[in-house]
XYZ file of C-alpha atoms in Angstrom:
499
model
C 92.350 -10.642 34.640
C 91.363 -13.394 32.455
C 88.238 -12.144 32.205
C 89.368 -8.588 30.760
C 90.962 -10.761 28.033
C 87.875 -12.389 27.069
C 86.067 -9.016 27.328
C 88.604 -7.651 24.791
C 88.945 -10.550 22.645
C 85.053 -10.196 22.086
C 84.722 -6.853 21.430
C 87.672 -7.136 18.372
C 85.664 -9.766 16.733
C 82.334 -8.011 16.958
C 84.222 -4.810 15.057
C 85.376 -7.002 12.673
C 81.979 -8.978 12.086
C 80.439 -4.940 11.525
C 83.621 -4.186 9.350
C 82.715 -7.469 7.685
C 79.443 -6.965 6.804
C 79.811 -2.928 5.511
C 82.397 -4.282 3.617
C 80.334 -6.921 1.931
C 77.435 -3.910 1.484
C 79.718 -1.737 -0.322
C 80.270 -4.818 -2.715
C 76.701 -5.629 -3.369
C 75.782 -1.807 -4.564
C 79.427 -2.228 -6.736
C 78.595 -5.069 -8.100
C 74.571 -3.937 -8.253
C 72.140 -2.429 -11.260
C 74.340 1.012 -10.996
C 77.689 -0.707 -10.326
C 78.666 1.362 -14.092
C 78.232 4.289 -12.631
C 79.973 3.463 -9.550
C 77.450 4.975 -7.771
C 73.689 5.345 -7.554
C 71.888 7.829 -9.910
C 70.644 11.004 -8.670
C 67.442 10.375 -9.948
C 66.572 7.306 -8.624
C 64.139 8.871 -5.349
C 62.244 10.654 -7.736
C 61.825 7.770 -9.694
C 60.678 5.925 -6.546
C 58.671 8.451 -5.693
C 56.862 9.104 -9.104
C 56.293 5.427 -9.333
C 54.296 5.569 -6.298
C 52.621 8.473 -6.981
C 51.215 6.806 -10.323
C 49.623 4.212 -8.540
C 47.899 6.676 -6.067
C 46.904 8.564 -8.802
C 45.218 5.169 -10.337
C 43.695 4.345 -7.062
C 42.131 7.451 -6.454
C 40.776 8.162 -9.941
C 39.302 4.293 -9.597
C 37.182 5.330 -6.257
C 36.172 8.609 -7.646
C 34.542 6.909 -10.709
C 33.165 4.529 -8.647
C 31.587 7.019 -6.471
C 30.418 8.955 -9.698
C 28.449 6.017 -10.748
C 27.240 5.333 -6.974
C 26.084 8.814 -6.985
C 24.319 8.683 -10.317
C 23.080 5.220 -9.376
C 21.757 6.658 -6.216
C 20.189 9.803 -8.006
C 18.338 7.549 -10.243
C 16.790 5.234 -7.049
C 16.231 8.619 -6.016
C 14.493 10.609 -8.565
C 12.043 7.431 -9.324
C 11.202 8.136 -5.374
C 10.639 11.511 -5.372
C 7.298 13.514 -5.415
C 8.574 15.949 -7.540
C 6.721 16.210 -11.142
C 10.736 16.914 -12.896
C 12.265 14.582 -10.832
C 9.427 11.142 -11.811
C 9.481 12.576 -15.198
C 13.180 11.632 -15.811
C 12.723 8.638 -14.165
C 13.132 5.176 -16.113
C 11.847 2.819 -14.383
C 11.184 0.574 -17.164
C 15.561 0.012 -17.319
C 16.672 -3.326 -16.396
C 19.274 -1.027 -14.214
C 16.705 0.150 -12.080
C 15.274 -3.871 -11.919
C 18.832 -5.375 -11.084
C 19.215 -2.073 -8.335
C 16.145 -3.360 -6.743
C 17.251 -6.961 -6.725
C 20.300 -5.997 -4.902
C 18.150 -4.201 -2.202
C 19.217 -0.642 -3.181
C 15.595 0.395 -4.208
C 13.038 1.113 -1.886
C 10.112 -1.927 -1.577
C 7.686 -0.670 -4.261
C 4.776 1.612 -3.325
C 1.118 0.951 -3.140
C 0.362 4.365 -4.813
C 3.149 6.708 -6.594
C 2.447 10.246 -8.021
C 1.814 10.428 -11.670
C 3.842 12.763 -13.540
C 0.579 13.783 -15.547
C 0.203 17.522 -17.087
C -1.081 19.792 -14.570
C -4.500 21.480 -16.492
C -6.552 19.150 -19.585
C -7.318 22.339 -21.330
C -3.235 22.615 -21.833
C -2.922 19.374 -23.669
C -2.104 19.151 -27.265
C -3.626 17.033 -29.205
C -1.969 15.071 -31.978
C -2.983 16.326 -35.385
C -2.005 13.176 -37.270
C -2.814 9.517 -36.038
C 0.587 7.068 -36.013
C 0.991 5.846 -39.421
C 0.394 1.834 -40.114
C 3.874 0.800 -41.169
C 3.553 -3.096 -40.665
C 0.163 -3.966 -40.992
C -1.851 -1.350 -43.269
C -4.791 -3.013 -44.299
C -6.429 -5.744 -41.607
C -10.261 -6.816 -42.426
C -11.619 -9.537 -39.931
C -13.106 -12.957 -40.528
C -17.450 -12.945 -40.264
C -18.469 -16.061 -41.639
C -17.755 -18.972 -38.819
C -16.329 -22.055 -40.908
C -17.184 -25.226 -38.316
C -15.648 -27.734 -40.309
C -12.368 -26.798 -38.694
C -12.941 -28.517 -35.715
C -15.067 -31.312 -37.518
C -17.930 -29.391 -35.679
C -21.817 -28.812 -37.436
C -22.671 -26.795 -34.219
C -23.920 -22.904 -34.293
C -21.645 -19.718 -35.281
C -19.530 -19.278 -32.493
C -18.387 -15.171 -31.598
C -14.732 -16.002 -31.802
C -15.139 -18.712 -34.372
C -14.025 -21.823 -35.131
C -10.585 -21.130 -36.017
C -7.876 -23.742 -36.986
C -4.434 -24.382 -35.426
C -3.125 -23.828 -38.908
C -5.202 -20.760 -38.723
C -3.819 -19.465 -35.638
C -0.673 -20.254 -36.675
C -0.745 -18.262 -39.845
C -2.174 -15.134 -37.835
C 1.220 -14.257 -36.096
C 2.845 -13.947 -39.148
C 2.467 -10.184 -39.985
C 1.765 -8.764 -43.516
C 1.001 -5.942 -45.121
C -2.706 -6.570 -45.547
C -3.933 -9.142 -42.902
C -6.891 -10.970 -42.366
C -8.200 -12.553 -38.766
C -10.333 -14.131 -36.476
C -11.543 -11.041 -34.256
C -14.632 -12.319 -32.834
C -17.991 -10.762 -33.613
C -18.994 -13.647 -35.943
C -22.561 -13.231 -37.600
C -24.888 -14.142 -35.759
C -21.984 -15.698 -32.805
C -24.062 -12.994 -30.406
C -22.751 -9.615 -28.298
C -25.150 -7.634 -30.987
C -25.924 -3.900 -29.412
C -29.131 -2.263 -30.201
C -29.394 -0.014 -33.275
C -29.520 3.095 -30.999
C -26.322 2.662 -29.107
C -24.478 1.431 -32.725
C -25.460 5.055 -33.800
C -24.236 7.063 -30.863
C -21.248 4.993 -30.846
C -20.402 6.061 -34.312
C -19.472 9.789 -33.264
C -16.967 8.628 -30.397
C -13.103 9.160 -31.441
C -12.418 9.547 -27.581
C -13.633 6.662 -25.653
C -13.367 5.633 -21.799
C -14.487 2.111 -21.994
C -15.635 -0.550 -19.219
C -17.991 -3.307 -18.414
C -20.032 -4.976 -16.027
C -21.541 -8.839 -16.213
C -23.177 -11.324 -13.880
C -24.335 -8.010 -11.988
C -21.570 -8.129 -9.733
C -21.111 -4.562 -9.821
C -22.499 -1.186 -10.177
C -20.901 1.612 -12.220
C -18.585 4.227 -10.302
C -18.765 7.457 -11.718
C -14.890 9.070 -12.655
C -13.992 12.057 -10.734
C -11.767 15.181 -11.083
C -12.721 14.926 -14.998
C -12.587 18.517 -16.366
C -14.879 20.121 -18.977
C -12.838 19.934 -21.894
C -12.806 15.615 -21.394
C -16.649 15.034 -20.202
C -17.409 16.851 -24.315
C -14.302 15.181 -26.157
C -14.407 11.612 -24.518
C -17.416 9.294 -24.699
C -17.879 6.820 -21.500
C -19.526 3.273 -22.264
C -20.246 0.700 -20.278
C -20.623 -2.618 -21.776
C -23.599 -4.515 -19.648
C -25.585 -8.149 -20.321
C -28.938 -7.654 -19.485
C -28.576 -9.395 -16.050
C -26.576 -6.560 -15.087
C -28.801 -3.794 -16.244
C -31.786 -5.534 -14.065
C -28.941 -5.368 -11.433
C -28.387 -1.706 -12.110
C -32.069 -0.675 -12.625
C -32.789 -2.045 -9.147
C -29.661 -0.311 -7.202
C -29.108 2.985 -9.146
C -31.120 5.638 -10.945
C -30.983 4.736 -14.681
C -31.818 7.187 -16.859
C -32.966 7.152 -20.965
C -33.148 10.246 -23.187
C -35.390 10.226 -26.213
C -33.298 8.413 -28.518
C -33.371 5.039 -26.662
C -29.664 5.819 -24.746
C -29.675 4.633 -20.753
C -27.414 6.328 -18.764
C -26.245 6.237 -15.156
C -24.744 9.460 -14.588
C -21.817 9.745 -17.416
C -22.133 6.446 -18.062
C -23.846 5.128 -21.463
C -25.004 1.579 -20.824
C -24.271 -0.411 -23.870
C -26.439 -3.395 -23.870
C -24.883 -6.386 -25.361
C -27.578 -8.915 -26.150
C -26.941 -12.675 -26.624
C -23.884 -13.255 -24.468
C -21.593 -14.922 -26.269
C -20.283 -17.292 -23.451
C -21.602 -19.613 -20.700
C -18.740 -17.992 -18.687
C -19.199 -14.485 -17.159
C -15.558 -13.716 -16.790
C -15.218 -14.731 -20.861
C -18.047 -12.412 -21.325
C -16.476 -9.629 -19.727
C -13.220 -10.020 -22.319
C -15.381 -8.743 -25.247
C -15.130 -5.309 -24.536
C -11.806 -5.360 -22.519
C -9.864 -6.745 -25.261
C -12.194 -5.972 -28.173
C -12.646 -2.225 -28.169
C -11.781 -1.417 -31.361
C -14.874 -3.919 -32.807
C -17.008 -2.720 -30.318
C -16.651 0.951 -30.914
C -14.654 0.914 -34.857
C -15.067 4.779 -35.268
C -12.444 5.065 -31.805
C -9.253 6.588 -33.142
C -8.459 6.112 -28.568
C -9.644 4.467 -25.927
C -9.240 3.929 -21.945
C -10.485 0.619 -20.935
C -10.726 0.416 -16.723
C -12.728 -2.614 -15.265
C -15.830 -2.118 -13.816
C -15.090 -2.337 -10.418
C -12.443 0.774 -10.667
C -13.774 4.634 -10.147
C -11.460 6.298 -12.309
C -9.926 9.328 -10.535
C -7.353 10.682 -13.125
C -8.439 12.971 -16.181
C -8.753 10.698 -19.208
C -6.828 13.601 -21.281
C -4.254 13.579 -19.276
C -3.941 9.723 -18.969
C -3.579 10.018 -23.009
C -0.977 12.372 -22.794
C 1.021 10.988 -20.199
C 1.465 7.323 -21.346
C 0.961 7.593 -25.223
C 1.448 10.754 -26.535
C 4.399 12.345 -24.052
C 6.487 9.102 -24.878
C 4.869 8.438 -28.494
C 3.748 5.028 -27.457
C 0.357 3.880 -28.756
C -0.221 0.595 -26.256
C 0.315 1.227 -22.664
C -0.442 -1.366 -20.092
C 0.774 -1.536 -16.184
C 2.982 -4.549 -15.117
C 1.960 -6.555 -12.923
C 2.797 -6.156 -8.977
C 4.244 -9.837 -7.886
C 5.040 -11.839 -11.180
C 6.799 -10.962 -14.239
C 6.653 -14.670 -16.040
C 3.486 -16.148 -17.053
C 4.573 -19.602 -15.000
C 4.524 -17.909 -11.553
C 0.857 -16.116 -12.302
C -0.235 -19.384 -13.419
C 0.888 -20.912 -10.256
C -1.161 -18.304 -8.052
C -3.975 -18.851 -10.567
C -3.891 -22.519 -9.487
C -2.965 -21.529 -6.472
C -6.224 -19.058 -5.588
C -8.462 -21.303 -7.669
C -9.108 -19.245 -9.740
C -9.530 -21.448 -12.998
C -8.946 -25.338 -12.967
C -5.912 -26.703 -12.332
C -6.073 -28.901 -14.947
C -7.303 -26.408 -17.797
C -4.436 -24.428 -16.586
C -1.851 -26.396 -16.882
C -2.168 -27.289 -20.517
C -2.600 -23.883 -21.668
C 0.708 -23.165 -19.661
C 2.163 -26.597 -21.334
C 1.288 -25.350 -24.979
C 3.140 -22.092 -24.902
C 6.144 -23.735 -23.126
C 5.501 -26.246 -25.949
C 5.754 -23.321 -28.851
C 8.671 -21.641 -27.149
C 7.081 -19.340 -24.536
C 10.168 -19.417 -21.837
C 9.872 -18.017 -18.536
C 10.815 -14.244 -18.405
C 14.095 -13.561 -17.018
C 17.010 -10.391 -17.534
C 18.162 -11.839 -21.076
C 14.198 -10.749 -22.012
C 13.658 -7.551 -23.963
C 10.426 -6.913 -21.907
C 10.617 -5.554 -18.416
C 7.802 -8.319 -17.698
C 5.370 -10.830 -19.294
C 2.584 -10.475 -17.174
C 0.483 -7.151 -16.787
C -1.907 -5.737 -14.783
C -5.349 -5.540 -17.140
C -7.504 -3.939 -15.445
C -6.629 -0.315 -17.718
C -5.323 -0.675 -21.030
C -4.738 2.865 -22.745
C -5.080 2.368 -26.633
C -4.214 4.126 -30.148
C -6.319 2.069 -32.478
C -3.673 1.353 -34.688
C -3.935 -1.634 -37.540
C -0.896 -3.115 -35.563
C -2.778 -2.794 -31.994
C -5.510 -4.099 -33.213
C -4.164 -7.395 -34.838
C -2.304 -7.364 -31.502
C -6.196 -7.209 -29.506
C -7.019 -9.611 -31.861
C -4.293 -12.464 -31.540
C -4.903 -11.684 -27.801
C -8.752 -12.357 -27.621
C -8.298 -15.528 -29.719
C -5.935 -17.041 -27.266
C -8.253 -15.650 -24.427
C -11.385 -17.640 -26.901
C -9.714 -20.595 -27.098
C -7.850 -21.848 -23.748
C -8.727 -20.125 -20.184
C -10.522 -16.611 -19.758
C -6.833 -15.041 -17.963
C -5.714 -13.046 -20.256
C -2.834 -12.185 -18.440
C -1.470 -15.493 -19.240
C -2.432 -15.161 -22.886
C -1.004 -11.371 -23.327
C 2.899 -12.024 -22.525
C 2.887 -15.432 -25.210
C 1.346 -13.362 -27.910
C 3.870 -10.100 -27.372
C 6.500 -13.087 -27.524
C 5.116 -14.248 -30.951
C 4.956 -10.942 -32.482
C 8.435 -10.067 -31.347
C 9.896 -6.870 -32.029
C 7.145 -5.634 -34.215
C 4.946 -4.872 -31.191
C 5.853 -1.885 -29.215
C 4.362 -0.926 -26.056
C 4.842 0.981 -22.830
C 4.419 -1.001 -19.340
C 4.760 1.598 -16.585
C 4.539 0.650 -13.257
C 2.176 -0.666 -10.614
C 2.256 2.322 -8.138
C 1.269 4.263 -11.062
C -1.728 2.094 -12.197
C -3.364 2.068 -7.948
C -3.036 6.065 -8.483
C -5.366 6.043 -11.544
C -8.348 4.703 -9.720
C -10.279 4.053 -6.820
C -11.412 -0.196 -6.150
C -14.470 -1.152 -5.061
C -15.478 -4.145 -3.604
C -18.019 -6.325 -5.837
C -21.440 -6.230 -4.774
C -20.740 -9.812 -4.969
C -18.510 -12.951 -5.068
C -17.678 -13.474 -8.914
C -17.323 -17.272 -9.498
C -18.185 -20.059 -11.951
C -17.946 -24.097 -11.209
C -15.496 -24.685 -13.824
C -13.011 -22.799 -11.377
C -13.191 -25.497 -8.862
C -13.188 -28.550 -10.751
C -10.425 -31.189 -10.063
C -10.669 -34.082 -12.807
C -11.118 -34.622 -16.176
C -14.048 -36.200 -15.683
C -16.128 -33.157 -13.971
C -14.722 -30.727 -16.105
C -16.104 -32.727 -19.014
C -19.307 -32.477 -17.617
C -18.517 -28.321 -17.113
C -17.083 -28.041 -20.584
C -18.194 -24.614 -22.248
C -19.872 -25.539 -25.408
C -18.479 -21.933 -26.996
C -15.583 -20.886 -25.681
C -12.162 -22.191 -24.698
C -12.359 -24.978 -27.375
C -8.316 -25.005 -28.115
C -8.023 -27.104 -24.419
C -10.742 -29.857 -25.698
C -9.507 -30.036 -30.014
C -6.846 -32.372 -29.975
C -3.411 -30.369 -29.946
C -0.981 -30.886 -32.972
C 2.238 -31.582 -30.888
C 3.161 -33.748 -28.297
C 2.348 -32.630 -24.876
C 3.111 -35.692 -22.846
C 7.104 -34.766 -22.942
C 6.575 -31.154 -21.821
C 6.939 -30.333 -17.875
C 6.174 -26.942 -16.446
C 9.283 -24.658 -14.968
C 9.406 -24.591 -11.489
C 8.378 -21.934 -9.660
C 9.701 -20.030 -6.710
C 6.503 -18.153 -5.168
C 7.657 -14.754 -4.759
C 4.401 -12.968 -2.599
C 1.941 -14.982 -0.958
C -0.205 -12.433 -1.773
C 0.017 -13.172 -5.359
């Protein structure tokens, strides 16, 4: 009985807890946002639902531009992949989008060899009709009379000259009309004979290359059509080491105006070499095509270890003319700042240590910082082993500037070609396309032998006194106008061991 009791005395104060508690619900919504309206609006579930419906509209336009610019990200990686001619062609490779895609590990490792997106037949290409007009520079004339004194020197003429700091200085400051050290001082050596000065007169299409210390015999180009082997005109800058060298491996052949050929090869014989140092030699004509051969409105420089497998035509039209560059070069394949190629330099021994070092510690000295993103160029440090040229007043200062820094400190000149783009700034245009491209112009051959020189392995001051070159490199021996002793080179993260 009792128990009933209790079972009904609970069961009247759980109702009224529920009546309790509806009761104090009805209150809140009274006494709520609506309480005005004594009730809740009609509208407010398709407010509810409209607000949520925003925000899903939000989200899902968000991940469908995101998956736009995936997709378009992905089409680019893609394109610059492909072996299709329309596909490469639209390709920029030269963006620092497609650079910052690779460093996140969305493009592919680079390739060895890439297709070219050349023209398909030479005979279709168009030639220009008008050269690029000078805009900067329109007059340049060159320095010929060597001025010692500069360098408190009474020695000989020297090719590149005895030029100042102050001269230097005042070179990378363009003007109108422009005057420059440019090697080929009078009587400072490299003089060719009378008969190849004439033949070289009628060349406006030049394939260029040379061979010195006879470490190499010449490759003849292939797949070069009809229309190229009459318009172009393919020299081959020797020292007369190298054309005993040649005589004795090859078949050289002379017509009856004094010429020496090896297949399409003319042999230019440059007598006197300028330099105690082969490599320097070898710079001459690299760098300083438009001296050798002045009457060149174009040229194609390829070292002379390289068969050239690519029409020269179409080499013209596909990195000059199709993008209207006049300077194209290919970057390099491990190193885009001039610190880290200096470090494999060192590293390969390649060139002193010590030489290289304070050529590196002079252009960090003048301002020459390590390349990075915040750089306008897509790198500072090219492959030079094919440099495609419009002889230009402007590209020619620029060869000049380039062989005098090449003259004066070390014989790399891929350290010396970033610095001087960085001193002419914005005024220098050219196109670096990439490495895959440059391995798919040629063919390399091994050197019939080791190229060295002693100066490459010395380690002190001391022995490379004794090696000093008595004409060339002169700006690491004349006391430097600055202080050096402050200046410490970047460090550098090795990024290939192969480099």
């Amino acid at each position: 009985m009792d128990s009933e009791v209790h079972r009904s005395v609970s069961l009247r104060a759980t109702r009224r807890a529920d009546r309790n508690t509806q009761t104090q619900q009805i209150k809140d919504v009274e006494n709520g946002p609506f309480s005005s309206f004594g009730r809740m609006p009609q509208d407010y579930p398709l407010k509810i639902v409209w607000k949520r419906g925003f925000i899903r509209l939000v989200l899902v336009a968000g991940i469908l531009w995101m998956l736009i610019i995936l997709t378009v990200l992905l089409f680019h990686v893609w394109s610059c992949q492909s072996s299709l001619t329309f596909l490469s062609a639209i390709c920029d490779k030269d963006s620092k989008v497609f650079f910052i895609l690779g460093t996140m590990g969305f493009v592919p490792k680079p390739q060895h060899r890439c297709s070219i997106p050349v023209a398909d037949d030479p005979d279709s290409v168009i030639i220009p009709k008008e050269r690029t007009p000078d805009k900067i520079v329109e007059k340049l004339s060159y320095i010929l009379e060597d001025d010692p004194s500069n360098s408190g020197s009474q020695s000989a003429p020297l090719f590149g000259g005895h030029e100042s700091w102050t001269q230097r200085e005042q070179s990378f400051k363009l003007n109108t009309t422009m005057k420059v050290h440019c090697g080929f001082i009078r009587n400072g050596g490299a003089e060719m004979d009378p008969a190849d000065v004439k033949y070289a007169e009628k060349c406006r299409f030049v394939v260029a290359s040379g061979i010195f210390d006879g470490y190499d015999t010449p490759h003849q180009p292939s797949n070069i059509s009809v229309r190229s082997q009459k318009l172009f005109c393919f020299l081959m800058a020797v020292d007369q080491k190298s054309l005993n060298f040649i005589k004795e491996n090859v078949t050289v052949r002379e017509d009856g105006h004094g010429g020496k050929w090896v297949g399409i090869w003319r042999l230019i014989l440059l007598r006197n070499p300028p330099y105690d140092e082969p490599r320097r030699n070898g710079k001459v004509p690299k760098i300083l095509t438009h001296r050798l051969f002045p009457q060149a409105e174009y040229s194609i420089w390829i070292d002379g270890k390289m068969e050239l497998i690519v029409d020269p035509l179409l080499i013209l039209e596909r990195y000059l003319w199709r993008g209207k560059h006049t300077f194209a070069i290919a970057r390099h394949k491990h190193h885009q700042s001039i610190y880290e190629e200096a470090d494999a330099i060192k590293r390969r021994k390649r060139y002193a240590r010590l030489l290289v070092d304070l050529h590196m510690k002079i252009y960090l000295y003048e301002g020459m910082e390590s390349w990075s993103l915040m750089k306008k160029t897509i790198s500072d440090v090219p492959e030079g082993a094919i440099i495609i040229r419009e002889h230009t007043a402007l590209n020619n200062v620029f060869s000049c500037l380039w062989f005098n820094e090449v003259d004066l400190f070390t014989p790399r000149d891929q350290l010396s070609f970033g610095y001087v783009v960085y001193r002419l700034g914005d005024a220098f245009k050219f196109y670096m396309f990439p490495n895959c491209e440059y391995n798919s112009l040629f063919v390399l051959h091994s050197h019939t032998r080791e190229h060295s020189s002693v100066v490459e392995w010395a380690k002190s001051w001391d022995e490379l006194k004794r090696l000093k070159e008595s004409r060339g490199g002169l700006g690491l021996w004349t006391p430097y106008p600055g202080d050096l002793d402050s200046i410490y080179l970047p460090p550098v993260a090795r990024t290939s061991q192969a480099g």
